[in-house]
Short mmCIF file of C-alpha atoms in Angstrom, two decimals:
data_model
loop_
_atom_site.label_atom_id
_atom_site.label_comp_id
_atom_site.label_asym_id
_atom_site.label_seq_id
_atom_site.Cartn_x
_atom_site.Cartn_y
_atom_site.Cartn_z
CA MET A 245 28.73 25.91 31.72
CA LYS A 246 26.24 23.05 32.14
CA THR A 247 25.61 23.06 28.38
CA LYS A 248 29.33 22.72 27.69
CA LYS A 249 29.58 19.78 30.08
CA PHE A 250 26.53 18.16 28.48
CA PHE A 251 28.01 18.36 24.99
CA MET A 252 31.41 17.10 26.20
CA LEU A 253 29.68 14.14 27.84
CA LEU A 254 27.63 13.54 24.68
CA ALA A 255 30.79 13.64 22.57
CA ALA A 256 32.53 11.16 24.88
CA VAL A 257 29.58 8.77 24.69
CA LEU A 258 29.40 8.98 20.91
CA LEU A 259 33.14 8.49 20.52
CA SER A 260 33.11 5.50 22.85
CA VAL A 261 30.47 3.89 20.66
CA SER A 262 32.38 4.59 17.43
CA ALA A 263 34.30 1.33 17.75
CA PHE A 264 31.05 -0.46 16.94
CA ALA A 265 30.50 1.62 13.79
CA GLN A 266 32.86 -0.58 11.81
CA SER A 267 31.28 -3.86 12.87
CA GLY A 268 29.72 -4.46 9.44
CA ASN A 269 26.84 -6.55 10.73
CA ASN A 270 24.17 -4.33 9.10
CA GLU A 271 22.52 -3.58 12.42
CA PRO A 272 21.67 0.00 13.31
CA LEU A 273 24.49 1.57 15.26
CA LYS A 274 23.84 3.01 18.68
CA GLY A 275 24.68 6.69 18.48
CA ASP A 276 24.40 6.87 14.67
CA VAL A 277 21.74 9.56 14.83
CA ASN A 278 21.98 10.72 11.20
CA GLY A 279 22.01 7.17 9.77
CA ASP A 280 25.24 7.51 7.76
CA GLY A 281 26.77 4.31 9.15
CA VAL A 282 29.40 6.15 11.19
CA VAL A 283 29.26 7.48 14.73
CA ASP A 284 31.10 10.80 14.68
CA TYR A 285 30.75 14.52 15.25
CA ALA A 286 28.08 14.74 12.54
CA ASP A 287 25.82 12.79 14.89
CA ILE A 288 26.32 15.47 17.56
CA ASP A 289 25.23 18.06 15.00
CA ALA A 290 22.19 15.91 14.22
CA VAL A 291 21.27 15.73 17.92
CA ILE A 292 21.53 19.52 18.21
CA GLU A 293 19.36 19.93 15.10
CA ILE A 294 16.75 17.54 16.52
CA MET A 295 16.71 19.51 19.74
CA LYS A 296 16.16 22.76 17.82
CA ASN A 297 13.33 21.29 15.74
CA ALA A 298 10.19 20.73 17.78
CA GLY A 299 11.85 19.23 20.82
CA GLY A 300 13.19 16.19 19.03
CA TYR A 301 10.50 15.58 16.44
CA VAL A 302 11.45 16.17 12.83
CA ASP A 303 8.84 15.33 10.22
CA SER A 304 10.48 14.10 7.01
CA ASN A 305 7.44 15.03 4.93
CA TYR A 306 6.77 18.25 3.06
CA TYR A 307 3.35 19.86 3.19
CA TRP A 308 1.48 22.61 1.43
CA TYR A 309 -1.39 24.72 2.69
CA VAL A 310 -4.40 26.51 1.26
CA GLY A 311 -7.01 28.16 3.45
CA GLN A 312 -8.21 31.39 4.99
CA THR A 313 -6.07 31.32 8.11
CA ASP A 314 -2.71 33.04 7.65
CA PRO A 315 -0.04 30.30 8.07
CA SER A 316 2.37 32.88 9.55
CA THR A 317 0.20 32.81 12.69
CA MET A 318 0.40 29.01 13.01
CA THR A 319 2.74 27.19 15.38
CA GLU A 320 2.37 23.74 13.86
CA ILE A 321 1.10 21.82 10.87
CA SER A 322 -2.10 20.20 12.00
CA GLY A 323 -5.22 18.65 10.61
CA SER A 324 -5.65 17.45 7.08
CA ALA A 325 -6.88 19.15 3.94
CA ASP A 326 -10.59 19.15 3.24
CA TYR A 327 -10.80 20.61 -0.25
CA GLU A 328 -14.61 20.71 -0.15
CA ASN A 329 -14.60 22.90 2.96
CA GLY A 330 -11.86 25.50 2.70
CA GLY A 331 -8.64 23.49 2.41
CA GLY A 332 -5.98 22.97 5.09
CA TRP A 333 -2.57 21.28 5.22
CA ALA A 334 -1.84 18.39 2.84
CA SER A 335 1.21 16.14 2.72
CA LEU A 336 3.41 16.23 -0.36
CA GLY A 337 5.44 13.24 0.81
CA ASP A 338 9.21 13.25 1.16
CA SER A 339 9.85 15.47 -1.89
CA VAL A 340 8.38 18.60 -3.42
CA PRO A 341 6.53 17.93 -6.71
CA GLU A 342 7.03 19.85 -9.95
CA THR A 343 3.45 21.16 -9.79
CA ILE A 344 0.48 21.47 -7.46
CA ARG A 345 -3.00 21.94 -8.91
CA GLN A 346 -5.97 21.70 -6.59
CA GLN A 347 -9.55 22.96 -6.71
CA VAL A 348 -10.72 24.14 -3.30
CA LYS A 349 -14.30 25.01 -2.28
CA GLY A 350 -15.97 26.50 0.75
CA PHE A 351 -14.24 29.89 1.03
CA ASP A 352 -15.72 32.95 2.66
CA LYS A 353 -15.91 35.34 -0.32
CA THR A 354 -14.99 38.34 1.82
CA LYS A 355 -11.67 37.00 3.13
CA ASP A 356 -8.22 36.48 1.66
CA ILE A 357 -7.03 33.02 0.68
CA PHE A 358 -3.56 31.96 1.82
CA ALA A 359 -1.28 29.33 0.35
CA ALA A 360 2.04 28.08 1.71
CA VAL A 361 4.56 25.95 -0.17
CA PRO A 362 7.90 24.56 1.03
CA ILE A 363 11.12 26.32 0.09
CA THR A 364 13.85 23.79 -0.69
CA SER A 365 17.15 24.05 -2.51
CA GLY A 366 16.58 23.53 -6.19
CA THR A 367 12.79 23.63 -5.92
CA THR A 368 10.86 26.86 -5.92
CA LEU A 369 7.14 26.60 -6.50
CA LYS A 370 5.50 29.81 -7.68
CA PRO A 371 1.81 30.62 -8.19
CA VAL A 372 0.97 30.18 -11.85
CA ALA A 373 -1.90 31.13 -14.15
CA SER A 374 -4.23 28.59 -15.71
CA ASP A 375 -1.72 27.81 -18.48
CA MET A 376 0.62 26.45 -15.75
CA SER A 377 3.56 28.21 -17.45
CA SER A 378 3.23 31.91 -16.64
CA ILE A 379 3.53 33.42 -13.17
CA ASP A 380 0.26 34.64 -11.65
CA THR A 381 1.22 38.24 -10.85
CA SER A 382 -2.05 38.92 -9.02
CA VAL A 383 -0.91 36.73 -6.13
CA LYS A 384 0.96 38.65 -3.43
CA ILE A 385 4.08 37.28 -1.79
CA GLY A 386 3.71 37.12 1.97
CA SER A 387 6.17 36.24 4.69
CA THR A 388 7.98 32.97 5.29
CA LYS A 389 7.41 30.60 8.19
CA ILE A 390 9.37 27.62 9.51
CA LEU A 391 7.20 24.71 10.63
CA ASN A 392 8.51 21.21 11.47
CA GLY A 393 11.98 22.37 10.42
CA VAL A 394 10.87 23.32 6.88
CA GLU A 395 10.65 26.87 5.58
CA TYR A 396 7.41 27.79 3.79
CA GLN A 397 6.73 30.70 1.44
CA ILE A 398 3.32 32.19 2.07
CA TYR A 399 1.25 33.65 -0.79
CA ILE A 400 -1.89 35.76 -0.49
CA TYR A 401 -4.81 35.62 -2.88
CA ARG A 402 -6.64 38.86 -2.06
CA ASN A 403 -10.41 38.73 -1.63
CA THR A 404 -10.69 40.22 -5.12
CA LEU A 405 -11.34 36.64 -6.21
CA ASN A 406 -14.84 37.01 -4.74
CA VAL A 407 -15.45 33.31 -5.17
CA SER A 408 -16.34 30.45 -2.88
CA ARG A 409 -14.13 28.07 -4.87
CA THR A 410 -10.96 28.35 -6.92
CA THR A 411 -8.17 26.28 -8.36
CA ILE A 412 -4.82 26.92 -6.71
CA MET A 413 -1.86 26.19 -8.97
CA PHE A 414 1.87 26.17 -8.36
CA ALA A 415 4.70 25.12 -10.63
CA LYS A 416 8.46 24.91 -10.36
CA LYS A 417 9.94 28.14 -11.72
#
């Protein structure tokens, strides 16, 4: 019941501010949460989405991961990639590239290597062989994980690599 009252109050506040949405003075509008220039019910949806995603924080960047810790066990994207010492999370910016190709060193030869790439509409990165055009069928598909509001596909390079360094490659397929 309290939740219903909260959302009704939120709707009333947003609707009362909507008169300012048409002011045309190019200033940010109070209550225009999604930045579309209009204060309406879509802003309520945006507030709910923000509340669902990390308590109000939504990172607009995409990331990818390579390392020996399974990303499905992680609760957040943290740290930065150190490709000389086993990898980590690296920012891809605000869009997913056509390809990722990165040499990574410092692996424990006895452990699996994990990679995670964002899943977005229209962009599916798959592990590829050295020719960058054929799918690397030796890489196992793992689970998916949502971090910072983005879904990531996890891939597993089994310890059959038996190497302390490798080049991880993904391409849009």
